[in-house]
Amino acid sequence: MAEFAVILVHTTSHAIQAERVLKRADLTVKLVPTPRHLSSDCGSAVRILAGEQEAAQEALTVVGLEIDRIELLD
Amino acid sequence: MIYLDNAATSWPKPPAVADAVTRFLRDVGASPGRSGHRLANEAERVRFDCRAALAELFNVRDPLRAVFMLNATAALNFVIHGLLEPGDHVVTTGMEHNATMRPLRAAEKRGVELSIVACGPDGTLNVDQLRDRLRPTTRLCVVNHASNVCGTILPIREIGALTRARGVPLLVDAAQTAGTLPIDMAADQIDLLAFTGHKSLLGPTGTGGLALADEFDPARLPPLMQGGTGSKSEHETQPEVLPDKYEPGTPNIMGLAGLLAGLEYINEHGRAAIRTHEEELTAQLIDGLRRIAGVRVLGTLDARRQTAAVSFTLADMAPGQVAQQFDEHFGIMCRPGLHCAPRAHRTLGTLPAGTVRLAPGPFTTREDIAQVCAAVARLAAGGAHG
């Protein structure tokens, strides 16, 4: 089972907005460099706990934050 | 010293503004949007919090629609030159600043048709006259929220209702009003708002930008400038995603740190309370000046219908001379002349000499205004020095 997932975003502004929103929702969040095997528009990605993926997605949808995708980290 | 040049640049700033700039330079310093290390992330947090505070102030749901540029002039240029193509028609008013008039005149040279709706001699606008000037080819309406010369407030909500109904994007120049007057981009139906950080938002110079309404489709506005954003770096074309689409190059991030502190000051003290304070001072100033023989005050003469920018002329003394006397003998800082707004002065009938503009701010006191009125009375009575 993967421990972490990463949210890939379009810009670092999106990454910071995601960080702010997820922290407010009491989720575990950390800004990380985009893992090299994942292609992304942005050099920064938002790492979350794999188990909190659904909660994170919901929190981001509520504020209308557009993300690229979420990938599990092996 | 009495500083009454707040319509140009607000000063003094809340102490937290200088502290935030210093702290940023000392402790953070890095570029946002690039690199991904902890300092770069902290810089991006500052910039994001600044966007969020502005989006809240202007009632825009998506904070990424507050994009940063050098100032309101840059934002006005971005929209006027980005949106208008030869054959398009644009409408503006007879009370605009050169930040609007000069890009519009340049657009005219490349084939854009320009209509200027005349305003009354007090700077007021009749919206029916604006309606009459709209055409099927009108692609933009650009108006100031309040005059930088005499403070007269234009009815932006009424204008927004008209332009939205006609499908014409509305660009509002809020240089004189953001931070004091209420601006609700949703309710006012403003599509694009040019703001600057160094006036009533109480931030440093070199901060400002453009707010895009949630309803405005950014595909309609190509980016006037292109460059590095830290995103989509494999492409040699500008990304379409906001805010990066309109933010090429390294921003004035230490300035934004200061602007954020200015916005926090406004939130803490209340925009409405600041407006009330300035309105009271404006009423006191208008009343005091009008009691002096030889003084003519421009505008509506009603503090409720204007911002804290009061323009006057003094018989037998040129505005520049008044300003010099103010500075040298009374320690009063003001701005004389044409205020980069010849069109507005033409409307007010004050070309070519212009006026003396007194612009109180949040830290101006009633005592300051009383002293200024006394100084004008002395000059009017021939008390000028050589």
Coordinates of C-alpha atoms in Angstrom, one line a residue:
Chain A
M1 CA 0.0 0.0 0.0
A2 CA 1.3 3.4 -0.9
E3 CA 1.8 5.7 2.1
F4 CA 1.7 9.0 0.2
A5 CA 0.0 10.5 -2.9
V6 CA 0.9 13.7 -4.7
I7 CA -1.4 16.2 -6.1
L8 CA -0.1 17.6 -9.4
V9 CA -1.0 21.2 -10.2
H10 CA -0.6 23.7 -12.9
T11 CA 1.4 26.5 -11.1
T12 CA 3.0 27.1 -7.7
S13 CA 0.1 29.4 -6.9
H14 CA -2.2 26.4 -7.2
A15 CA 0.2 24.4 -5.0
I16 CA 0.1 27.0 -2.3
Q17 CA -3.6 27.4 -2.5
A18 CA -4.0 23.6 -2.2
E19 CA -1.6 23.7 0.8
R20 CA -3.7 26.4 2.5
V21 CA -7.0 24.6 1.8
L22 CA -5.8 21.2 2.9
K23 CA -4.2 22.5 6.1
R24 CA -7.5 24.3 6.9
A25 CA -9.2 20.9 6.5
D26 CA -6.8 19.4 9.0
L27 CA -5.1 17.1 6.5
T28 CA -1.4 16.2 6.4
V29 CA 0.2 18.2 3.6
K30 CA 3.7 19.0 2.4
L31 CA 5.0 20.8 -0.6
V32 CA 7.5 18.6 -2.5
P33 CA 9.4 18.8 -5.8
T34 CA 7.4 17.0 -8.5
P35 CA 8.7 13.5 -8.6
R36 CA 10.8 13.0 -11.8
H37 CA 8.8 10.1 -13.1
L38 CA 5.6 12.1 -13.1
S39 CA 5.2 14.7 -15.8
S40 CA 3.7 17.9 -14.6
D41 CA 3.3 21.6 -15.6
C42 CA 4.8 22.7 -12.3
G43 CA 8.0 21.9 -10.4
S44 CA 6.2 21.8 -7.1
A45 CA 3.6 19.2 -6.1
V46 CA 1.5 18.7 -3.0
R47 CA 2.1 15.5 -1.0
I48 CA -0.7 14.1 1.1
L49 CA -1.4 10.9 2.9
A50 CA -2.7 8.2 0.5
G51 CA -5.5 7.5 3.0
E52 CA -6.7 11.1 2.9
Q53 CA -6.9 11.3 -0.9
E54 CA -10.7 11.4 -1.0
A55 CA -11.0 14.0 1.8
A56 CA -8.3 16.1 0.0
Q57 CA -10.1 15.9 -3.4
E58 CA -13.4 17.0 -1.7
A59 CA -11.8 19.9 0.1
L60 CA -10.3 21.2 -3.2
T61 CA -13.5 20.7 -5.1
V62 CA -15.4 22.8 -2.6
V63 CA -13.2 25.9 -3.3
G64 CA -13.1 25.1 -7.0
L65 CA -9.4 24.6 -7.2
E66 CA -8.4 23.0 -10.5
I67 CA -5.7 20.4 -10.3
D68 CA -4.0 18.3 -12.9
R69 CA -4.3 14.9 -11.2
I70 CA -3.5 12.9 -8.1
E71 CA -0.9 10.0 -8.3
L72 CA 0.0 7.5 -5.6
L73 CA 3.6 7.4 -4.7
D74 CA 5.2 4.0 -4.6
Chain B
M1 CA 5.1 68.1 8.2
I2 CA 1.7 67.6 6.8
Y3 CA 1.6 65.1 4.0
L4 CA -1.5 65.6 1.7
D5 CA -0.3 63.8 -1.4
N6 CA -2.0 60.5 -0.6
A7 CA -3.8 60.4 -4.0
A8 CA -0.3 60.0 -5.6
T9 CA 1.2 57.7 -3.0
S10 CA -0.1 57.1 0.5
W11 CA 2.3 58.0 3.3
P12 CA 3.1 57.3 6.0
K13 CA 2.4 53.6 5.7
P14 CA 1.3 51.5 8.7
P15 CA 4.5 50.5 10.5
A16 CA 3.8 46.9 9.7
V17 CA 4.3 47.5 6.0
A18 CA 8.0 48.6 6.3
D19 CA 8.5 45.8 8.8
A20 CA 7.1 43.2 6.4
V21 CA 9.3 44.4 3.5
T22 CA 12.4 44.3 5.8
R23 CA 11.5 40.9 7.2
F24 CA 11.0 39.5 3.7
L25 CA 14.3 40.8 2.4
R26 CA 16.2 39.6 5.5
D27 CA 14.5 36.2 6.2
V28 CA 13.0 35.0 2.9
G29 CA 14.3 36.9 -0.1
A30 CA 13.7 34.2 -2.8
S31 CA 11.6 34.2 -6.0
P32 CA 8.1 32.7 -5.9
G33 CA 7.0 30.2 -8.5
R34 CA 10.5 28.7 -9.1
S35 CA 13.0 26.4 -7.4
G36 CA 10.6 24.7 -4.9
H37 CA 12.9 25.1 -1.9
R38 CA 11.5 26.3 1.4
L39 CA 12.3 30.0 0.9
A40 CA 10.7 29.9 -2.6
N41 CA 7.6 28.3 -1.1
E42 CA 7.5 30.9 1.6
A43 CA 7.7 33.6 -1.0
E44 CA 4.8 32.0 -2.9
R45 CA 2.8 31.9 0.3
V46 CA 3.2 35.6 0.7
R47 CA 2.1 36.2 -2.9
F48 CA -0.9 33.8 -2.5
D49 CA -2.1 35.4 0.8
C50 CA -1.9 38.8 -1.0
R51 CA -4.0 37.4 -3.9
A52 CA -6.5 36.0 -1.4
A53 CA -6.8 39.3 0.5
L54 CA -7.4 41.2 -2.7
A55 CA -9.9 38.7 -4.0
E56 CA -11.9 39.0 -0.8
L57 CA -11.7 42.8 -0.9
F58 CA -13.1 42.9 -4.5
N59 CA -15.5 39.9 -4.0
V60 CA -13.8 37.5 -6.5
R61 CA -14.3 33.9 -5.5
D62 CA -11.1 32.5 -7.2
P63 CA -8.0 34.1 -5.6
L64 CA -5.9 33.1 -8.6
R65 CA -7.8 35.8 -10.6
A66 CA -5.9 38.5 -8.7
V67 CA -2.8 38.9 -10.9
F68 CA 0.1 41.1 -10.1
M69 CA 1.7 43.7 -12.3
L70 CA 3.8 46.9 -11.7
N71 CA 0.8 49.1 -11.0
A72 CA -2.6 50.1 -12.3
T73 CA -1.1 51.7 -15.4
A74 CA 0.4 48.4 -16.4
A75 CA -2.9 46.7 -15.9
L76 CA -4.8 49.3 -18.0
N77 CA -2.2 48.9 -20.8
F78 CA -2.4 45.1 -20.6
V79 CA -6.2 45.2 -21.1
I80 CA -6.4 48.0 -23.6
H81 CA -3.7 46.7 -25.9
G82 CA -4.4 43.0 -25.2
L83 CA -8.1 43.2 -25.9
L84 CA -8.6 45.8 -28.6
E85 CA -7.9 45.2 -32.3
P86 CA -8.1 47.5 -35.3
G87 CA -11.8 48.1 -36.1
D88 CA -12.9 47.6 -32.5
H89 CA -14.7 50.4 -30.7
V90 CA -13.9 51.5 -27.1
V91 CA -15.8 53.9 -24.9
T92 CA -14.3 56.0 -22.0
T93 CA -15.2 59.2 -20.1
G94 CA -14.0 62.8 -20.0
M95 CA -12.5 62.3 -16.6
E96 CA -9.7 59.8 -17.2
H97 CA -6.1 59.8 -16.2
N98 CA -3.4 59.5 -18.8
A99 CA -2.9 55.9 -17.6
T100 CA -6.0 55.3 -19.6
M101 CA -5.9 58.1 -22.2
R102 CA -2.4 57.5 -23.5
P103 CA -2.9 53.7 -24.1
L104 CA -6.3 54.6 -25.7
R105 CA -4.7 57.2 -28.0
A106 CA -2.0 54.7 -28.9
A107 CA -4.7 52.1 -29.7
E108 CA -6.5 54.7 -31.8
K109 CA -3.3 55.1 -33.9
R110 CA -3.5 51.4 -34.8
G111 CA -7.1 51.6 -35.9
V112 CA -9.2 51.3 -32.7
E113 CA -12.2 53.7 -32.7
L114 CA -12.5 55.8 -29.5
S115 CA -15.5 57.6 -28.0
I116 CA -15.1 59.9 -25.0
V117 CA -18.3 60.5 -23.2
A118 CA -18.4 64.1 -21.9
C119 CA -18.8 64.6 -18.1
G120 CA -20.3 67.5 -16.2
P121 CA -18.1 70.4 -15.0
D122 CA -18.1 68.8 -11.6
G123 CA -16.8 65.5 -13.1
T124 CA -20.1 63.6 -12.9
L125 CA -21.2 61.2 -15.6
N126 CA -24.7 60.8 -17.0
V127 CA -25.0 57.0 -17.8
D128 CA -27.6 57.7 -20.4
Q129 CA -24.9 59.5 -22.4
L130 CA -22.7 56.5 -22.1
R131 CA -25.5 54.2 -23.3
D132 CA -25.9 56.4 -26.4
R133 CA -22.3 55.9 -27.3
L134 CA -22.3 52.1 -27.3
R135 CA -22.2 50.4 -30.7
P136 CA -22.4 46.9 -31.9
T137 CA -18.6 47.0 -32.4
T138 CA -17.9 48.2 -28.9
R139 CA -15.4 45.8 -27.4
L140 CA -14.5 47.6 -24.2
C141 CA -15.7 50.3 -21.8
V142 CA -13.1 51.7 -19.5
V143 CA -13.9 54.1 -16.7
N144 CA -12.2 55.4 -13.6
H145 CA -14.0 54.7 -10.3
A146 CA -13.1 58.1 -9.0
S147 CA -11.2 61.1 -10.4
N148 CA -7.6 61.5 -9.3
V149 CA -8.1 65.3 -9.8
C150 CA -11.2 66.2 -7.8
G151 CA -12.3 62.8 -6.3
T152 CA -15.7 62.7 -8.1
I153 CA -17.0 59.1 -7.9
L154 CA -18.5 57.6 -11.0
P155 CA -21.6 55.3 -10.7
I156 CA -19.8 52.0 -11.6
R157 CA -22.7 49.8 -10.5
E158 CA -25.0 51.6 -12.9
I159 CA -22.4 51.4 -15.6
G160 CA -21.8 47.7 -14.9
A161 CA -25.5 46.9 -15.3
L162 CA -25.5 48.7 -18.6
T163 CA -22.3 47.2 -20.1
R164 CA -23.1 43.6 -18.9
A165 CA -26.5 43.8 -20.4
R166 CA -24.9 44.9 -23.7
G167 CA -22.2 42.2 -23.5
V168 CA -19.4 44.8 -23.4
P169 CA -16.5 44.0 -21.0
L170 CA -16.1 46.7 -18.3
L171 CA -12.6 47.7 -17.2
V172 CA -12.6 49.9 -14.1
D173 CA -9.5 52.0 -13.0
A174 CA -9.7 51.7 -9.3
A175 CA -6.4 53.4 -8.6
Q176 CA -8.1 56.0 -6.4
T177 CA -10.6 53.8 -4.7
A178 CA -9.3 50.3 -3.9
G179 CA -9.0 50.1 -0.2
T180 CA -11.4 52.9 0.7
L181 CA -14.6 52.7 -1.4
P182 CA -16.6 49.4 -1.6
I183 CA -15.8 47.4 -4.7
D184 CA -17.8 44.3 -5.4
M185 CA -16.9 42.9 -8.8
A186 CA -19.8 40.5 -8.8
A187 CA -22.5 42.9 -7.7
D188 CA -21.1 45.8 -9.7
Q189 CA -20.7 43.6 -12.7
I190 CA -17.1 44.7 -13.3
D191 CA -15.2 42.4 -15.7
L192 CA -11.7 43.7 -15.1
L193 CA -10.4 45.9 -12.3
A194 CA -7.0 47.7 -12.5
F195 CA -5.7 48.4 -9.0
T196 CA -2.5 49.8 -7.5
G197 CA -0.9 48.9 -4.2
H198 CA 0.8 52.2 -3.3
K199 CA -2.3 54.4 -2.7
S200 CA -5.3 53.4 -0.5
L201 CA -4.1 49.7 -0.3
L202 CA -1.2 51.2 1.8
G203 CA 1.5 49.1 0.1
P204 CA 4.8 50.0 -1.4
T205 CA 5.2 51.5 -4.9
G206 CA 5.7 49.0 -7.7
T207 CA 2.8 46.8 -6.6
G208 CA -0.6 46.5 -8.3
G209 CA -2.3 44.5 -11.0
L210 CA -5.5 43.3 -12.5
A211 CA -8.4 41.4 -11.0
L212 CA -10.5 39.3 -13.4
A213 CA -14.1 38.7 -12.5
D214 CA -15.1 35.0 -12.0
E215 CA -17.3 35.3 -15.0
F216 CA -14.7 36.8 -17.3
D217 CA -13.2 34.3 -19.8
P218 CA -9.4 34.8 -19.8
A219 CA -9.3 33.4 -23.4
R220 CA -10.7 36.8 -24.4
L221 CA -7.6 38.6 -23.1
P222 CA -4.2 37.6 -24.7
P223 CA -1.1 38.3 -22.6
L224 CA 0.6 41.5 -23.6
M225 CA 3.9 40.2 -22.3
Q226 CA 5.5 36.7 -22.3
G227 CA 8.2 35.2 -20.3
G228 CA 9.3 32.7 -17.6
T229 CA 6.7 31.6 -15.1
G230 CA 8.2 28.5 -13.5
S231 CA 5.3 26.5 -15.0
K232 CA 5.1 24.6 -18.3
S233 CA 8.7 25.3 -18.7
E234 CA 9.1 22.8 -21.6
H235 CA 7.0 25.1 -23.8
E236 CA 8.3 28.2 -25.5
T237 CA 4.8 29.7 -25.5
Q238 CA 3.0 31.4 -22.6
P239 CA 0.9 29.1 -20.5
E240 CA -2.9 29.8 -20.6
V241 CA -3.5 29.1 -16.9
L242 CA -4.1 31.9 -14.4
P243 CA -2.3 33.6 -12.8
D244 CA 0.9 32.6 -14.8
K245 CA -0.6 33.7 -18.1
Y246 CA -0.3 37.3 -17.1
E247 CA 2.7 37.2 -14.7
P248 CA 5.9 36.6 -16.8
G249 CA 9.1 37.4 -15.0
T250 CA 10.2 37.6 -11.4
P251 CA 7.7 39.8 -9.5
N252 CA 8.2 42.5 -6.9
I253 CA 7.8 40.0 -4.2
M254 CA 9.2 42.1 -1.3
G255 CA 6.7 44.8 -2.4
L256 CA 3.9 42.3 -2.2
A257 CA 5.0 41.4 1.3
G258 CA 4.5 45.0 2.2
L259 CA 1.2 45.1 0.3
L260 CA 0.0 42.1 2.3
A261 CA 0.7 44.0 5.5
G262 CA -1.2 47.0 4.1
L263 CA -4.2 44.8 3.3
E264 CA -4.0 43.3 6.8
Y265 CA -4.1 46.8 8.2
I266 CA -7.2 47.6 6.2
N267 CA -8.9 44.4 7.3
E268 CA -8.0 45.1 10.9
H269 CA -9.2 48.7 11.0
G270 CA -12.0 48.2 8.5
R271 CA -12.2 49.7 5.0
A272 CA -15.5 51.4 5.9
A273 CA -14.0 53.1 9.0
I274 CA -11.0 54.4 7.0
R275 CA -13.5 55.7 4.4
T276 CA -15.6 57.4 7.1
H277 CA -12.4 59.1 8.5
E278 CA -11.4 60.3 5.1
E279 CA -14.9 61.5 4.3
E280 CA -15.0 63.6 7.4
L281 CA -11.6 65.2 6.7
T282 CA -12.7 65.8 3.1
A283 CA -15.9 67.6 4.3
Q284 CA -13.9 69.7 6.7
L285 CA -11.4 70.5 4.0
I286 CA -14.0 71.5 1.4
D287 CA -15.9 73.6 4.0
G288 CA -12.7 75.3 5.2
L289 CA -11.5 76.1 1.7
R290 CA -14.9 77.5 0.6
R291 CA -14.9 80.0 3.4
I292 CA -11.7 81.7 2.0
A293 CA -12.2 84.5 -0.5
G294 CA -10.4 83.8 -3.8
V295 CA -10.6 80.1 -3.5
R296 CA -12.5 77.9 -6.0
V297 CA -13.0 74.3 -5.1
L298 CA -13.6 71.8 -7.9
G299 CA -15.9 68.8 -8.1
T300 CA -19.2 68.1 -6.5
L301 CA -18.4 69.9 -3.2
D302 CA -20.0 66.9 -1.4
A303 CA -17.6 64.6 0.5
R304 CA -20.1 61.7 0.2
R305 CA -19.8 61.8 -3.6
Q306 CA -16.0 62.0 -3.8
T307 CA -12.8 60.4 -2.5
A308 CA -10.3 62.3 -0.3
A309 CA -8.8 64.3 -3.2
V310 CA -9.8 67.9 -3.1
S311 CA -8.7 70.3 -5.9
F312 CA -8.8 74.0 -5.7
T313 CA -7.5 77.1 -7.4
L314 CA -6.4 80.4 -5.8
A315 CA -7.0 83.7 -7.6
D316 CA -3.8 85.4 -8.5
M317 CA -1.5 82.5 -7.6
A318 CA -0.4 79.7 -9.9
P319 CA -0.9 76.2 -8.5
G320 CA 2.8 75.5 -8.6
Q321 CA 3.5 78.6 -6.6
V322 CA 0.9 77.6 -4.0
A323 CA 2.6 74.2 -3.7
Q324 CA 6.0 75.8 -3.3
Q325 CA 4.8 78.1 -0.6
F326 CA 3.1 75.2 1.1
D327 CA 6.3 73.2 1.2
E328 CA 8.7 75.9 2.1
H329 CA 6.8 77.9 4.6
F330 CA 4.1 75.6 6.0
G331 CA 5.6 72.1 5.6
I332 CA 2.6 71.0 3.6
M333 CA 3.1 68.4 0.8
C334 CA 0.6 68.5 -2.0
R335 CA 0.4 68.1 -5.8
P336 CA -0.1 71.0 -8.1
G337 CA -0.7 71.1 -11.9
L338 CA -2.4 68.7 -14.2
H339 CA -2.1 65.5 -12.2
C340 CA -1.4 63.5 -15.4
A341 CA -5.0 64.0 -16.3
P342 CA -5.4 66.7 -18.9
R343 CA -8.7 65.3 -20.1
A344 CA -10.2 65.6 -16.6
H345 CA -8.8 69.2 -16.3
R346 CA -10.4 70.0 -19.6
T347 CA -13.7 68.8 -18.3
L348 CA -13.3 70.8 -15.1
G349 CA -12.3 73.9 -17.0
T350 CA -8.9 74.1 -15.3
L351 CA -6.6 73.8 -18.3
P352 CA -3.8 74.8 -18.8
A353 CA -2.8 75.9 -15.3
G354 CA -4.4 73.0 -13.4
T355 CA -5.2 73.0 -9.7
V356 CA -3.7 72.4 -6.3
R357 CA -4.7 69.0 -5.0
L358 CA -4.9 68.2 -1.3
A359 CA -5.3 64.5 -0.5
P360 CA -5.7 63.4 3.1
G361 CA -5.2 59.8 4.1
P362 CA -5.9 57.4 7.0
F363 CA -3.2 59.1 9.2
T364 CA -4.3 62.7 8.5
T365 CA -5.9 64.5 11.5
R366 CA -8.5 67.2 11.8
E367 CA -5.8 69.4 13.2
D368 CA -3.8 68.9 10.0
I369 CA -6.7 70.0 7.9
A370 CA -7.3 73.1 10.1
Q371 CA -3.6 74.1 9.7
V372 CA -3.9 73.6 5.9
C373 CA -7.0 75.8 5.7
A374 CA -5.2 78.5 7.8
A375 CA -2.2 78.3 5.4
V376 CA -4.5 78.8 2.4
A377 CA -6.2 81.7 4.1
R378 CA -2.8 83.3 4.7
L379 CA -1.7 82.9 1.0
A380 CA -5.1 84.2 -0.1
A381 CA -4.7 87.3 2.0
G382 CA -1.3 88.0 0.3
G383 CA 0.8 86.4 3.0
A384 CA 3.0 84.7 0.5
H385 CA 6.8 84.9 0.9
G386 CA 9.3 85.4 -1.9

